[in-house]
Amino acid sequence: MTEASTLPVFSDRRLVVVKTPKIPASARAAFADYLKDPLKSTTLVLQSEEKKLDFKDALGAAAGAAGAVVVFAPLKDDEASRKLVAQAGASGRKLTQEAADRLVAEAGSDWGVLSQELEKILLYSVKGEITRDDVLQCLGYQKAADPGRCRGSSRIAA
């Protein structure tokens, strides 16, 4: 909290990033007090894994009053599949719905992971339509992966 309340020394502005899965109650109260009268030179980012912001909570209310609430929700599986198909189409390739569904089932709906996996698949697959089998051959990430286990004959176990 001290960093956000202190004027910057060698700059006109200050960025304070707080990364925590859950913000404890005592810290929530301190941040709520700070947000009532924040320094104009400081940008405060509170990053949390909480799924929903509770505007009844003191911190949620203070952040809402400051007009500075941004919630990034993860993609749902069907949204991720549609986005994969669309992204492949934008690259001039056709990804079957079954292939997109399999990729999401194996890798999850994190777009950072999915976009990397799709890029590998687009580079690997030489035919026009990308199928479920192409996805399984290229997939390098699984939600429940055992890093010591080799899947498929084309892979070499480390």
GROMACS .gro file of C-alpha atoms in nm:
model
  158
    1MET     CA    1   0.000   0.000   0.000
    2THR     CA    2   0.294   0.228   0.069
    3GLU     CA    3   0.408   0.212  -0.294
    4ALA     CA    4   0.070   0.333  -0.423
    5SER     CA    5   0.061   0.619  -0.169
    6THR     CA    6   0.414   0.744  -0.241
    7LEU     CA    7   0.484   1.002  -0.510
    8PRO     CA    8   0.710   0.878  -0.790
    9VAL     CA    9   1.073   0.990  -0.763
   10PHE     CA   10   1.236   0.957  -1.106
   11SER     CA   11   0.922   0.964  -1.315
   12ASP     CA   12   0.594   1.148  -1.357
   13ARG     CA   13   0.391   0.830  -1.307
   14ARG     CA   14   0.402   0.509  -1.107
   15LEU     CA   15   0.253   0.167  -1.185
   16VAL     CA   16   0.178  -0.060  -0.889
   17VAL     CA   17   0.068  -0.416  -0.968
   18VAL     CA   18  -0.063  -0.641  -0.689
   19LYS     CA   19  -0.091  -1.008  -0.790
   20THR     CA   20  -0.263  -1.237  -0.545
   21PRO     CA   21  -0.516  -1.520  -0.578
   22LYS     CA   22  -0.728  -1.384  -0.292
   23ILE     CA   23  -0.696  -1.040  -0.135
   24PRO     CA   24  -0.716  -1.070   0.247
   25ALA     CA   25  -0.981  -0.868   0.431
   26SER     CA   26  -0.730  -0.631   0.594
   27ALA     CA   27  -0.572  -0.551   0.257
   28ARG     CA   28  -0.917  -0.508   0.098
   29ALA     CA   29  -0.999  -0.239   0.354
   30ALA     CA   30  -0.666  -0.061   0.296
   31PHE     CA   31  -0.713  -0.064  -0.082
   32ALA     CA   32  -1.073   0.057  -0.044
   33ASP     CA   33  -0.953   0.352   0.166
   34TYR     CA   34  -0.681   0.430  -0.090
   35LEU     CA   35  -0.930   0.425  -0.379
   36LYS     CA   36  -1.140   0.694  -0.212
   37ASP     CA   37  -0.859   0.943  -0.279
   38PRO     CA   38  -0.591   0.785  -0.503
   39LEU     CA   39  -0.278   0.964  -0.620
   40LYS     CA   40  -0.325   1.095  -0.974
   41SER     CA   41   0.030   0.990  -1.059
   42THR     CA   42  -0.026   0.624  -0.961
   43THR     CA   43  -0.196   0.349  -1.157
   44LEU     CA   44  -0.294   0.068  -0.924
   45VAL     CA   45  -0.369  -0.276  -1.071
   46LEU     CA   46  -0.518  -0.542  -0.844
   47GLN     CA   47  -0.495  -0.882  -1.011
   48SER     CA   48  -0.695  -1.159  -0.848
   49GLU     CA   49  -0.835  -1.498  -0.942
   50GLU     CA   50  -1.173  -1.417  -0.791
   51LYS     CA   51  -1.442  -1.509  -1.043
   52LYS     CA   52  -1.678  -1.221  -0.967
   53LEU     CA   53  -1.634  -0.878  -0.819
   54ASP     CA   54  -1.871  -0.821  -0.529
   55PHE     CA   55  -1.985  -0.458  -0.539
   56LYS     CA   56  -2.130  -0.503  -0.188
   57ASP     CA   57  -1.775  -0.553  -0.064
   58ALA     CA   58  -1.587  -0.234   0.038
   59LEU     CA   59  -1.311  -0.289  -0.219
   60GLY     CA   60  -1.556  -0.373  -0.498
   61ALA     CA   61  -1.765  -0.065  -0.418
   62ALA     CA   62  -1.458   0.161  -0.404
   63ALA     CA   63  -1.323   0.025  -0.734
   64GLY     CA   64  -1.666   0.060  -0.896
   65ALA     CA   65  -1.696   0.418  -0.770
   66ALA     CA   66  -1.353   0.496  -0.915
   67GLY     CA   67  -1.481   0.360  -1.248
   68ALA     CA   68  -1.189   0.127  -1.281
   69VAL     CA   69  -1.321  -0.229  -1.278
   70VAL     CA   70  -1.224  -0.468  -1.555
   71VAL     CA   71  -1.313  -0.835  -1.525
   72PHE     CA   72  -1.159  -1.085  -1.765
   73ALA     CA   73  -1.366  -1.401  -1.767
   74PRO     CA   74  -1.225  -1.720  -1.919
   75LEU     CA   75  -1.373  -1.846  -2.243
   76LYS     CA   76  -1.639  -2.113  -2.218
   77ASP     CA   77  -1.557  -2.433  -2.408
   78ASP     CA   78  -1.804  -2.365  -2.690
   79GLU     CA   79  -1.678  -2.006  -2.726
   80ALA     CA   80  -1.319  -2.131  -2.744
   81SER     CA   81  -1.412  -2.387  -3.012
   82ARG     CA   82  -1.588  -2.124  -3.223
   83LYS     CA   83  -1.294  -1.888  -3.187
   84LEU     CA   84  -1.053  -2.163  -3.299
   85VAL     CA   85  -1.260  -2.237  -3.609
   86ALA     CA   86  -1.282  -1.865  -3.691
   87GLN     CA   87  -0.907  -1.811  -3.636
   88ALA     CA   88  -0.822  -2.104  -3.861
   89GLY     CA   89  -1.059  -1.964  -4.124
   90ALA     CA   90  -0.889  -1.625  -4.102
   91SER     CA   91  -0.562  -1.806  -4.179
   92GLY     CA   92  -0.719  -1.956  -4.490
   93ARG     CA   93  -0.764  -2.305  -4.341
   94LYS     CA   94  -1.065  -2.509  -4.233
   95LEU     CA   95  -1.063  -2.655  -3.883
   96THR     CA   96  -1.345  -2.904  -3.834
   97GLN     CA   97  -1.574  -2.852  -3.537
   98GLU     CA   98  -1.479  -3.196  -3.406
   99ALA     CA   99  -1.110  -3.098  -3.420
  100ALA     CA  100  -1.175  -2.770  -3.239
  101ASP     CA  101  -1.377  -2.948  -2.971
  102ARG     CA  102  -1.100  -3.207  -2.922
  103LEU     CA  103  -0.837  -2.934  -2.890
  104VAL     CA  104  -1.042  -2.754  -2.624
  105ALA     CA  105  -1.111  -3.082  -2.442
  106GLU     CA  106  -0.739  -3.160  -2.426
  107ALA     CA  107  -0.588  -2.813  -2.371
  108GLY     CA  108  -0.865  -2.622  -2.195
  109SER     CA  109  -1.011  -2.286  -2.290
  110ASP     CA  110  -0.713  -2.059  -2.214
  111TRP     CA  111  -0.670  -1.863  -2.537
  112GLY     CA  112  -0.295  -1.821  -2.484
  113VAL     CA  113  -0.249  -2.198  -2.489
  114LEU     CA  114  -0.506  -2.258  -2.764
  115SER     CA  115  -0.360  -2.000  -3.002
  116GLN     CA  116  -0.014  -2.155  -2.967
  117GLU     CA  117  -0.150  -2.504  -3.028
  118LEU     CA  118  -0.349  -2.382  -3.330
  119GLU     CA  119  -0.039  -2.219  -3.476
  120LYS     CA  120   0.149  -2.550  -3.449
  121ILE     CA  121  -0.139  -2.735  -3.610
  122LEU     CA  122  -0.159  -2.483  -3.896
  123LEU     CA  123   0.214  -2.529  -3.959
  124TYR     CA  124   0.203  -2.909  -3.931
  125SER     CA  125  -0.104  -2.989  -4.133
  126VAL     CA  126  -0.045  -2.965  -4.507
  127LYS     CA  127  -0.394  -3.057  -4.623
  128GLY     CA  128  -0.677  -2.807  -4.656
  129GLU     CA  129  -0.902  -2.941  -4.381
  130ILE     CA  130  -0.765  -2.991  -4.030
  131THR     CA  131  -0.922  -3.291  -3.859
  132ARG     CA  132  -0.934  -3.437  -3.512
  133ASP     CA  133  -0.645  -3.671  -3.599
  134ASP     CA  134  -0.428  -3.373  -3.701
  135VAL     CA  135  -0.500  -3.213  -3.365
  136LEU     CA  136  -0.406  -3.528  -3.175
  137GLN     CA  137  -0.079  -3.560  -3.368
  138CYS     CA  138   0.025  -3.201  -3.294
  139LEU     CA  139  -0.105  -3.149  -2.945
  140GLY     CA  140   0.178  -3.063  -2.710
  141TYR     CA  141  -0.033  -2.952  -2.415
  142GLN     CA  142  -0.291  -3.132  -2.204
  143LYS     CA  143  -0.479  -3.012  -1.896
  144ALA     CA  144  -0.395  -3.334  -1.710
  145ALA     CA  145  -0.065  -3.407  -1.882
  146ASP     CA  146   0.190  -3.644  -1.739
  147PRO     CA  147   0.517  -3.488  -1.859
  148GLY     CA  148   0.696  -3.823  -1.846
  149ARG     CA  149   0.443  -3.997  -2.068
  150CYS     CA  150   0.481  -4.003  -2.445
  151ARG     CA  151   0.154  -3.990  -2.640
  152GLY     CA  152   0.168  -4.118  -2.994
  153SER     CA  153   0.440  -4.287  -3.193
  154SER     CA  154   0.578  -3.963  -3.338
  155ARG     CA  155   0.688  -3.831  -2.999
  156ILE     CA  156   1.005  -3.901  -2.809
  157ALA     CA  157   0.983  -3.925  -2.431
  158ALA     CA  158   1.224  -3.706  -2.240
   0.00000   0.00000   0.00000
